[in-house]
Short mmCIF file of C-alpha atoms and ligand atoms in Angstrom, two decimals:
data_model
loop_
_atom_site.label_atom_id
_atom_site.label_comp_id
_atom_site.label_asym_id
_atom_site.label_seq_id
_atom_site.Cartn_x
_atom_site.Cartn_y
_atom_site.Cartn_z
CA UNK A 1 -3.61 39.87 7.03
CA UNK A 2 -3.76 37.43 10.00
CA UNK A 3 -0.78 37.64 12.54
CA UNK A 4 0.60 33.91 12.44
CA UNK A 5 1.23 33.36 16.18
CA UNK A 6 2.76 30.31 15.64
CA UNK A 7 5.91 32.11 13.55
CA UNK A 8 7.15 33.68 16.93
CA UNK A 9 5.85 30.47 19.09
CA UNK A 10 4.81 27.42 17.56
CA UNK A 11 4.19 26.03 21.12
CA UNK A 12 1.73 28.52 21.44
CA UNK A 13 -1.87 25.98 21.50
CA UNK A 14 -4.13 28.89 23.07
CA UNK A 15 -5.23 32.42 22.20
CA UNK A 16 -7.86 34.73 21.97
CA UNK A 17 -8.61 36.72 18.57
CA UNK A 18 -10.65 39.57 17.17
CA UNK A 19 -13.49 37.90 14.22
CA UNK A 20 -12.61 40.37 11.61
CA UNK A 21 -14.54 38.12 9.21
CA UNK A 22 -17.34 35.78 9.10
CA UNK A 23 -18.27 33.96 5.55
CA UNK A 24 -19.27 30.44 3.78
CA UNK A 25 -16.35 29.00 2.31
CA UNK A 26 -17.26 25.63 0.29
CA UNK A 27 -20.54 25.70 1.72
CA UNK A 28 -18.73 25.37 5.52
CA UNK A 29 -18.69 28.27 7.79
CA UNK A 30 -15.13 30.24 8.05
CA UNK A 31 -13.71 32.81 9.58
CA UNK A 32 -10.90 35.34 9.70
CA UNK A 33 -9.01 36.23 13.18
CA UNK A 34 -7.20 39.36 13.74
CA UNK A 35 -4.44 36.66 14.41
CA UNK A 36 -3.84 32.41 14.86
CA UNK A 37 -2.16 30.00 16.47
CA UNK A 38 -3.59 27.82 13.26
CA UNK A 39 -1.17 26.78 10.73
CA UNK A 40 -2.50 26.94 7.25
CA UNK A 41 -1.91 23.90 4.91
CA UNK A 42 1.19 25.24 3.28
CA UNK A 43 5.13 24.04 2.75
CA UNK A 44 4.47 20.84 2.23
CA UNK A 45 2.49 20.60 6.18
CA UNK A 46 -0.98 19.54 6.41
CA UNK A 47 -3.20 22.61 8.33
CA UNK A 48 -3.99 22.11 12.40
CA UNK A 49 -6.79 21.35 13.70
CA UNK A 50 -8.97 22.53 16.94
CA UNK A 51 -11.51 24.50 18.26
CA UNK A 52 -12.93 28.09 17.87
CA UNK A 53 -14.87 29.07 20.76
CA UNK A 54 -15.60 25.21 21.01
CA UNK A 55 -16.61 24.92 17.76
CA UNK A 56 -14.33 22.31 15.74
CA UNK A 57 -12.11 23.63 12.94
CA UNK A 58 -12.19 21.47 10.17
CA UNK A 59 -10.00 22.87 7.59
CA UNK A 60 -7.00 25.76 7.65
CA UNK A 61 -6.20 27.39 4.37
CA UNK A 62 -4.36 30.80 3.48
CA UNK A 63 -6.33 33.46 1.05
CA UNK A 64 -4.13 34.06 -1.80
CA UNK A 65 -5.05 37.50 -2.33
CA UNK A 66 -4.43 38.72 0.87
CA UNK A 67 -2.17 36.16 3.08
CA UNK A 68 -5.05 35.46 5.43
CA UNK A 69 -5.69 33.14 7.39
CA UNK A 70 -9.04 31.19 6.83
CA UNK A 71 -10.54 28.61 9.69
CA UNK A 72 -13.06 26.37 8.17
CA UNK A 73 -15.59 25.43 10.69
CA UNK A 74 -18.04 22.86 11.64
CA UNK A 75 -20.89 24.83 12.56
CA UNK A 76 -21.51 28.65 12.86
CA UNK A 77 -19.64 30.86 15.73
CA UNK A 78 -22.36 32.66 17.96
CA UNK A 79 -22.18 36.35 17.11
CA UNK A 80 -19.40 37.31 19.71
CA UNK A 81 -16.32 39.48 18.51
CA UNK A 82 -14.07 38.05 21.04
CA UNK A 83 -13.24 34.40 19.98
CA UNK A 84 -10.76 32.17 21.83
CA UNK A 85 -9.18 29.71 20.31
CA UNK A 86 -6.62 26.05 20.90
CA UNK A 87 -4.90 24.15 18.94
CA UNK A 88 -4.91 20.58 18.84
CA UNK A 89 -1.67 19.83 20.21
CA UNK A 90 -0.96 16.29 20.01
CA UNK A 91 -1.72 16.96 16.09
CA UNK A 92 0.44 20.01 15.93
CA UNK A 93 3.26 18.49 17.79
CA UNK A 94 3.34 15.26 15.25
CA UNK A 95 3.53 18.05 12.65
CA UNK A 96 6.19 19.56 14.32
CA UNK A 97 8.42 16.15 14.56
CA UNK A 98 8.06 15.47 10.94
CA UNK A 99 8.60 18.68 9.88
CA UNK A 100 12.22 19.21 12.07
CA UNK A 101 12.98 15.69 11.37
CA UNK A 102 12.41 16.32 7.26
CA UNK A 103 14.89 19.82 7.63
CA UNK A 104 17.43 16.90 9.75
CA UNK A 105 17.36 14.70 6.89
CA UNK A 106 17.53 16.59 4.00
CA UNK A 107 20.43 18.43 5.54
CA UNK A 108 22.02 15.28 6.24
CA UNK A 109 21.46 13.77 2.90
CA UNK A 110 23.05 17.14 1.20
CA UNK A 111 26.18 16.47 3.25
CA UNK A 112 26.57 12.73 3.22
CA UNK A 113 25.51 11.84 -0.66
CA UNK A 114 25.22 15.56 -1.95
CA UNK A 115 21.77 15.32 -2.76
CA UNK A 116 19.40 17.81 -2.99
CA UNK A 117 16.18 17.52 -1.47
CA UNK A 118 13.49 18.48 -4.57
CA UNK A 119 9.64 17.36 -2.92
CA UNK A 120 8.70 17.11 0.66
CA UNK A 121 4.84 15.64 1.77
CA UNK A 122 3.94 15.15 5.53
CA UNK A 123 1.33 12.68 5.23
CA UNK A 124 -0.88 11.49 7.59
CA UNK A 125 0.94 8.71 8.60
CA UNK A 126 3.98 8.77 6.58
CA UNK A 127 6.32 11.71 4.98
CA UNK A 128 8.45 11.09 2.05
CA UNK A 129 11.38 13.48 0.59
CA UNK A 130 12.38 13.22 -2.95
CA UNK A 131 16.11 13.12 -3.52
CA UNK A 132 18.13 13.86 -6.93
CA UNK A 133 20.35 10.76 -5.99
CA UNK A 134 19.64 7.76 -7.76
CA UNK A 135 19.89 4.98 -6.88
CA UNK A 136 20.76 4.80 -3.26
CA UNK A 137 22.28 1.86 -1.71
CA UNK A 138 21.11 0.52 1.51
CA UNK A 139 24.37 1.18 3.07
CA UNK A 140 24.00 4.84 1.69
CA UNK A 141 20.54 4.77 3.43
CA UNK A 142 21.86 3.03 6.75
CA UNK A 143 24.94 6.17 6.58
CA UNK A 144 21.78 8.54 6.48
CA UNK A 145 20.08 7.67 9.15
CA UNK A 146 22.78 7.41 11.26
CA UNK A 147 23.91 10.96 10.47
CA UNK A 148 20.50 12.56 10.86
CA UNK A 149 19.76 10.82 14.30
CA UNK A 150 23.32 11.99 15.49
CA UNK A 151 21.61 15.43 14.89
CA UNK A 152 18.72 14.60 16.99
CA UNK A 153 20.79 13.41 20.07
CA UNK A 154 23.11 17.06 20.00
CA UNK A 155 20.06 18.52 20.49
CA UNK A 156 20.95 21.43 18.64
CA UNK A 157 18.72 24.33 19.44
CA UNK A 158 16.05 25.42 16.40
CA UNK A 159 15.92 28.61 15.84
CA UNK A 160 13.05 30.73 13.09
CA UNK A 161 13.41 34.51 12.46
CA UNK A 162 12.66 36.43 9.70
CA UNK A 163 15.65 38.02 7.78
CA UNK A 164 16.15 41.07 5.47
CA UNK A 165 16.87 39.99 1.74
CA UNK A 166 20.69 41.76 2.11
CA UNK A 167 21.26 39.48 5.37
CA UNK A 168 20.26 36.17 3.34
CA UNK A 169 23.57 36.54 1.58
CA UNK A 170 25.42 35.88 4.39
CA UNK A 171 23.69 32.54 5.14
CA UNK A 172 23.99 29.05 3.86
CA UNK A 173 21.17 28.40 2.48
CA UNK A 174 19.82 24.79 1.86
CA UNK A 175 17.18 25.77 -0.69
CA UNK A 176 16.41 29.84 -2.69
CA UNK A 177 13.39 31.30 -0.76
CA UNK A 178 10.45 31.14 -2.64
CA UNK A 179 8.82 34.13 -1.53
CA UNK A 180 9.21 38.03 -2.03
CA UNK A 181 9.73 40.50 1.36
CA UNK A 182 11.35 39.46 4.37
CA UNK A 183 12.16 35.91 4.46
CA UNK A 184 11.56 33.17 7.55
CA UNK A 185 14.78 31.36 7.94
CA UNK A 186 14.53 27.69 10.40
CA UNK A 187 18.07 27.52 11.75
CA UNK A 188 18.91 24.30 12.99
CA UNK A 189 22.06 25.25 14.44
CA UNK A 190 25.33 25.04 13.22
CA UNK A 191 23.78 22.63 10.54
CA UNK A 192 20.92 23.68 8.22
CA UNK A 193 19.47 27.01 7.34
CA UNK A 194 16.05 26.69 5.24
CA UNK A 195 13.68 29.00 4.49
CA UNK A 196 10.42 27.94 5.08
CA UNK A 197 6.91 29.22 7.37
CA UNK A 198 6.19 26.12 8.77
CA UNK A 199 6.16 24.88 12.26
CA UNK A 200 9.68 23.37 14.26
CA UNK A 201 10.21 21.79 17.48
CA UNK A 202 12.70 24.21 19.64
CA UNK A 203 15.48 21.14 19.39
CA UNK A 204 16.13 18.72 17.62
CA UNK A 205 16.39 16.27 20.43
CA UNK A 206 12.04 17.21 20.42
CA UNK A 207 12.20 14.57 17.05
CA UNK A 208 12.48 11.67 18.87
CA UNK A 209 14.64 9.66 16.54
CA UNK A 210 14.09 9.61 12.42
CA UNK A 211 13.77 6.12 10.64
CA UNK A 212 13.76 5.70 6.69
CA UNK A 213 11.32 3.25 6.46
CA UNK A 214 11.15 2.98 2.70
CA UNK A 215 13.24 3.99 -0.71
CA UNK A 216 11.96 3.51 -3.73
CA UNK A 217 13.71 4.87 -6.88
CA UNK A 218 11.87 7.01 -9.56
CA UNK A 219 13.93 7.95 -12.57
CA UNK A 220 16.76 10.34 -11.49
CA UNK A 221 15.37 10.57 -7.91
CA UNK A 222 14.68 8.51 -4.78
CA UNK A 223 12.08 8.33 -2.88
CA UNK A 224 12.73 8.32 1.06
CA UNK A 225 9.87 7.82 3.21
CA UNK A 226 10.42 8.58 6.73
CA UNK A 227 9.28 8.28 10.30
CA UNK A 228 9.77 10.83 13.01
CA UNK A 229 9.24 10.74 16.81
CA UNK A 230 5.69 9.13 18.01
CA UNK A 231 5.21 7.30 14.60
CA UNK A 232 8.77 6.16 14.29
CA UNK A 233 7.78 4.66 17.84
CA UNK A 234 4.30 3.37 16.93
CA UNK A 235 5.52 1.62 13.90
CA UNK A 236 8.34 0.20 15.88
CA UNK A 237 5.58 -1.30 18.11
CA UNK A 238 3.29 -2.77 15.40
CA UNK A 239 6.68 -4.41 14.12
CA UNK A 240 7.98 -5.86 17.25
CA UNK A 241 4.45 -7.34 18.05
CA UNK A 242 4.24 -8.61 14.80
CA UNK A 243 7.80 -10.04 14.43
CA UNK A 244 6.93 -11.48 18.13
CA UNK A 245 3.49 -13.02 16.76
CA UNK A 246 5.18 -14.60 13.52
CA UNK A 247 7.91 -15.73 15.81
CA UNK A 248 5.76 -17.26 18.19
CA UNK A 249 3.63 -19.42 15.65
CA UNK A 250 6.47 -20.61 14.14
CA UNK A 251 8.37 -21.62 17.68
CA UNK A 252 11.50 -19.43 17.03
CA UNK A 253 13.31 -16.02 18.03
CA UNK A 254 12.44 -13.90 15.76
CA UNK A 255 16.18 -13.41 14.92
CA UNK A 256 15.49 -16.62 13.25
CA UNK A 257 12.27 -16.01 10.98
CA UNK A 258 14.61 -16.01 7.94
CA UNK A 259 15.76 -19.47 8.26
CA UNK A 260 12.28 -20.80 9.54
CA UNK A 261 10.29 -18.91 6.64
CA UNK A 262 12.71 -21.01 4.03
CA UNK A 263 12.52 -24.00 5.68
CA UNK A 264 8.38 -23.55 4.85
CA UNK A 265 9.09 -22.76 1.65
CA UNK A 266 10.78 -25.52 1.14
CA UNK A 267 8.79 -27.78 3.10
CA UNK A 268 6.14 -26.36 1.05
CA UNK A 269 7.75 -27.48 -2.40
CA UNK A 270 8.20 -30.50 -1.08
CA UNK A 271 5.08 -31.42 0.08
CA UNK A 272 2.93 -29.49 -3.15
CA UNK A 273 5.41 -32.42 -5.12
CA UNK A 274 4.46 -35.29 -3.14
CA UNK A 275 0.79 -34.29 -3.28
CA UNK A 276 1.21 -33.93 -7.08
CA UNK A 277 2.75 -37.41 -7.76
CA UNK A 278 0.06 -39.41 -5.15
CA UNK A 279 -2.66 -36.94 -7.89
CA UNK A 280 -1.04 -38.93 -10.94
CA UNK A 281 -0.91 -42.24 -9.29
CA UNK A 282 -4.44 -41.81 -8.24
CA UNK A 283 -5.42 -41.06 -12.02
CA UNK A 284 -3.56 -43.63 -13.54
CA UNK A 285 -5.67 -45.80 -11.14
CA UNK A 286 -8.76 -44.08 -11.62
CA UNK A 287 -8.69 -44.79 -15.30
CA UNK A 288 -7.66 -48.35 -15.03
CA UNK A 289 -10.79 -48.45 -13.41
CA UNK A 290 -13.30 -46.62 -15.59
CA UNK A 291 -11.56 -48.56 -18.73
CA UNK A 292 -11.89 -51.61 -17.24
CA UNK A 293 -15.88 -50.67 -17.68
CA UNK A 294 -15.59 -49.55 -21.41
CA UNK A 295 -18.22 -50.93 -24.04
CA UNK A 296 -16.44 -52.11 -27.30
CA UNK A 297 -16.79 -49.30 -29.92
CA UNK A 298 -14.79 -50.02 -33.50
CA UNK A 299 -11.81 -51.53 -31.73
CA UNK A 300 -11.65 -49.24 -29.27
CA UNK A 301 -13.50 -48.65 -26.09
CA UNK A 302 -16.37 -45.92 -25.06
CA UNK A 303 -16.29 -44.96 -21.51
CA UNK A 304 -18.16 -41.96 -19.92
CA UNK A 305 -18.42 -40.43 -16.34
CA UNK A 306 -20.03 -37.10 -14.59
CA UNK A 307 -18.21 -36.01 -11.88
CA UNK A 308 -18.37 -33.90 -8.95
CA UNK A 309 -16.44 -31.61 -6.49
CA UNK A 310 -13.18 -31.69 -8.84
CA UNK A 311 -11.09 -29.58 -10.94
CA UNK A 312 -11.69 -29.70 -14.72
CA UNK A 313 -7.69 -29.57 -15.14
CA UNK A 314 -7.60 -33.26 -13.14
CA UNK A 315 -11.44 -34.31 -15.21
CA UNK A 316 -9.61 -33.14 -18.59
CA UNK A 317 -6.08 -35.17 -17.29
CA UNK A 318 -8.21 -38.11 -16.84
CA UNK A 319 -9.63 -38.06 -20.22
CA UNK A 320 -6.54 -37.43 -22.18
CA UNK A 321 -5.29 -40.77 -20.04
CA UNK A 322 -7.95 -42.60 -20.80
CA UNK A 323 -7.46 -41.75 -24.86
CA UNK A 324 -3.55 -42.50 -25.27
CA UNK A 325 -2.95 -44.92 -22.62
CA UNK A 326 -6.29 -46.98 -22.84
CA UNK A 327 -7.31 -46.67 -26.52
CA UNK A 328 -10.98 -45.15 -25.29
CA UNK A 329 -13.09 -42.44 -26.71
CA UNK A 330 -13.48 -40.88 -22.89
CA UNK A 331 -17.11 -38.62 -22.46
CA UNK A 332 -16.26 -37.20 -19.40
CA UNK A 333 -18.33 -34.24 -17.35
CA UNK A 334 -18.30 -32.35 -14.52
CA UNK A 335 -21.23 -30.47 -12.37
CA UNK A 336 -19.82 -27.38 -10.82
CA UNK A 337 -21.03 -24.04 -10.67
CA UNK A 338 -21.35 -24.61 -14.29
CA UNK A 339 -21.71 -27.73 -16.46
CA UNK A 340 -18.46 -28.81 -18.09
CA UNK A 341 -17.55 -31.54 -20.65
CA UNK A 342 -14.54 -32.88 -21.91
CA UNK A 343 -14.53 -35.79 -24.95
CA UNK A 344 -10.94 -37.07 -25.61
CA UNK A 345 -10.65 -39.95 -28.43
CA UNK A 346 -6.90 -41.61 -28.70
CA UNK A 347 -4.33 -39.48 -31.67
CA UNK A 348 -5.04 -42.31 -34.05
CA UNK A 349 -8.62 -42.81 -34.33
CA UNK A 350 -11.00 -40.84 -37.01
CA UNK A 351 -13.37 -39.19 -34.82
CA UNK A 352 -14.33 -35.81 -34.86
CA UNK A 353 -15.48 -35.42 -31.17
CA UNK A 354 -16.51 -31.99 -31.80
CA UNK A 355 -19.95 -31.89 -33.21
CA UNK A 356 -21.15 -34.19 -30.93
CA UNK A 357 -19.67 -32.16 -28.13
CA UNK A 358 -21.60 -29.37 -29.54
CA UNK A 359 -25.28 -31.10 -29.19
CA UNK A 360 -24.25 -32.39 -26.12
CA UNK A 361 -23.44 -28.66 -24.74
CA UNK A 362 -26.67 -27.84 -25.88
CA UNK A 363 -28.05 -29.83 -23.10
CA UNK A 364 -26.50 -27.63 -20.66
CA UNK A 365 -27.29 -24.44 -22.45
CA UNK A 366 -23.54 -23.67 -23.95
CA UNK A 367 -21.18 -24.56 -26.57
CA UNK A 368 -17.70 -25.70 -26.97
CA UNK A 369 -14.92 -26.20 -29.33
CA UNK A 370 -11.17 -27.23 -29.54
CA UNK A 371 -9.65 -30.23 -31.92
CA UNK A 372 -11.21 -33.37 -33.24
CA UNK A 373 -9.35 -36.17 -30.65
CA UNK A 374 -10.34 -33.29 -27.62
CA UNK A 375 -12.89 -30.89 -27.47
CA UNK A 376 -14.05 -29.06 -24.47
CA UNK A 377 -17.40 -27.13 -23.68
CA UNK A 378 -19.56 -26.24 -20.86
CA UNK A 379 -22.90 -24.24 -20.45
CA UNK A 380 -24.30 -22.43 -17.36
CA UNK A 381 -26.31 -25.06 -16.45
CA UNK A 382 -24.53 -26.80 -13.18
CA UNK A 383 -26.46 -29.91 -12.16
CA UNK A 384 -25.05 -33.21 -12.16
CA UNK A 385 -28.54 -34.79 -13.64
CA UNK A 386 -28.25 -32.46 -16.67
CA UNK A 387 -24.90 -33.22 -17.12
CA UNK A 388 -25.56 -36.54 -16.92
CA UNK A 389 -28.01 -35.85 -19.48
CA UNK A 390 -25.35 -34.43 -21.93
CA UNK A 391 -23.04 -37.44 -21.55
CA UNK A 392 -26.30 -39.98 -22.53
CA UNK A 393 -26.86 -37.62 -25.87
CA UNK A 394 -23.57 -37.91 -27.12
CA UNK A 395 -23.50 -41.91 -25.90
CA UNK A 396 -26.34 -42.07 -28.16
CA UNK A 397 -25.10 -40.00 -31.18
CA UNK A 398 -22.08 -43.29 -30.77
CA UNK A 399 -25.02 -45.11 -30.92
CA UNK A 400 -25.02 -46.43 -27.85
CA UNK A 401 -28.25 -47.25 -25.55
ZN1 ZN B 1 10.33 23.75 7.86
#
């Protein structure tokens, strides 16, 4: 078994070690220390990283027969016995925010909402804890926070030893111990006693401050995802600069985003109506125009246009226009990425636009379909010649020239 040097001093970053073994573990080289400073991924922690006689550890993970410790390494140590080891620190330390911070808040939420604290992850950039309370107001949240970062600024010492089963009687206990033996117990004192192997700052004021960023409800339990320390600063920095950015375009404090964001909105609205109505009256022109050009076909009038660099919505809006408010049988198409075609005939007429939409199509290599007064196809075939094309087949099928 590897002695855990970080149980007694989890400030500890340096340290020299006896190799007791030296293996391939997932095709990496490992090895086992007659003791660490390494915390194994464990307890809801992510491992440490560092170096091994200079050689990067990659990966930390405890044996499960035995308890040890194994360091996953980069490369191969050189055949000393002697091996000297360091942690990274700025790595460990982060580790050791979250992890205080988590013990703070779970604590805290016990007390304030009586909720118990059932999953913990330290992520890489964000840790969440998984509360039996559901749901949780934002005021309930707000209450939280408060009461956990009134922990931070006591600065109540933190305090891990390992106690006899007998003595755990005597102690409050947050959470049962999970394993057999002596047990680790993380006093934060006068507030929480947990156990748990994992690595603390010495007090609590070492956190930095602790923001809930994020709750999100899940059945019976919520979700709290939490900040501690140098990322509760960091992401107070992205924030600000980006609150300061948005601000800035939009020439107001940011205390004033709100209001400015709905005024867009609204502005928006506005302006997506206008654009909409000046759309109809352009249509309603539009097909003035192209009826005005119609050729007399059984009472009613044949009209037909290829467009380009349009939507097919407005091209199809234009026929059905040209079919109820100007009596014509409309052959309209458009040359996109694809060839489209859209025949509209007025509600009270008996043609059956759709199989002459069908050989048309064919001149574009597709098909269509829909109802006899409009039917809609297209094919893959995009150019505005060979739509053209299509519109002169089905002119002709009318029997026009
Ligand atoms: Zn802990």
């Amino acid at each position: 078994m590897t002695e855990r040097l970080y149980y007694s001093d989890p400030y500890r970053r340096q340290f020299e070690a006896t190799l007791i073994e030296s293996f391939s573990w997932d095709g990496q080289p490992a090895v086992v220390l007659s003791r660490s400073a390494f915390y194994p991924t464990g307890g809801g922690q992510p491992h440490d990283t560092g170096w091994l006689g200079g050689v990067p550890v990659l990966d930390v993970v405890e044996r499960e027969a035995d308890k040890a410790v194994i360091h996953v390494l980069e490369a191969a140590l050189p055949g000393q016995k002697e091996v000297s080891g360091e942690v990274d620190w700025l790595r460990r330390f982060d580790h050791m925010q979250q992890h205080t911070g988590q013990h703070v808040l779970s604590q805290a939420a016990e007390r304030l909402l009586g909720a118990e604290t059932v999953g913990f992850h330290l992520g890489e950039t964000a840790s969440t804890i998984d509360l039996n309370r559901a749901p949780l107001s934002a005021e309930q949240l707000d209450r939280l926070e408060t009461e956990a970062n009134q922990v931070v600024f006591e600065n109540r010492p933190v305090v891990a030893r390992f106690v006899s089963r007998e003595a755990l009687a005597s102690l409050p206990l947050r959470k049962p111990p999970q394993v057999s033996g002596p047990i680790r117990i993380v006093e934060i004192q006068g507030f929480d006693w947990s156990p748990c192997g994992g690595t603390h700052v010495r007090a609590t004021g070492e956190v930095g401050s602790i923001k809930i960023v994020r709750a999100e409800r899940r059945g019976d339990e919520t979700r709290v995802e939490f900040l501690c320390g140098s990322r509760a600063l960091a992401d107070y920095r992205t924030k600000n600069r980006l609150l300061l950015r948005l601000a800035s375009h939009l020439s107001v404090g940011y205390w004033e985003l709100d209001e400015a964001v709905e005024r867009l909105e609204g502005e928006a609205r506005e302006q997506r109506k206008a654009a909409q109505a000046a759309q109809e009256q352009f249509l309603d022109l539009e097909a003035d125009s192209i009826a005005s050009q119609g050729e007399p076909l059984d009472g009613f009038s044949l009209v037909s246009r290829a467009f380009q660099d349009r939507s097919l919505d407005e091209v199809k809006r234009l026929a059905l226009r040209l079919a109820e408010q100007h009596r014509c049988v409309a052959l309209l198409g458009l040359a996109s990425d694809k060839g489209h075609l859209v025949f509209a005939a007025p509600q009270d007429s008996a043609y059956d636009l759709r199989p002459i939409l069908r050989q048309a199509c064919a001149v574009i290599g597709g098909g269509g379909g829909g109802r006899p007064h409009l039917a809609q196809g297209g094919g893959p075939v995009g150019e505005l010649a060979r739509v053209q094309q299509a519109l002169e087949v089905a002119r002709q099928i009318f029997g026009q020239p």
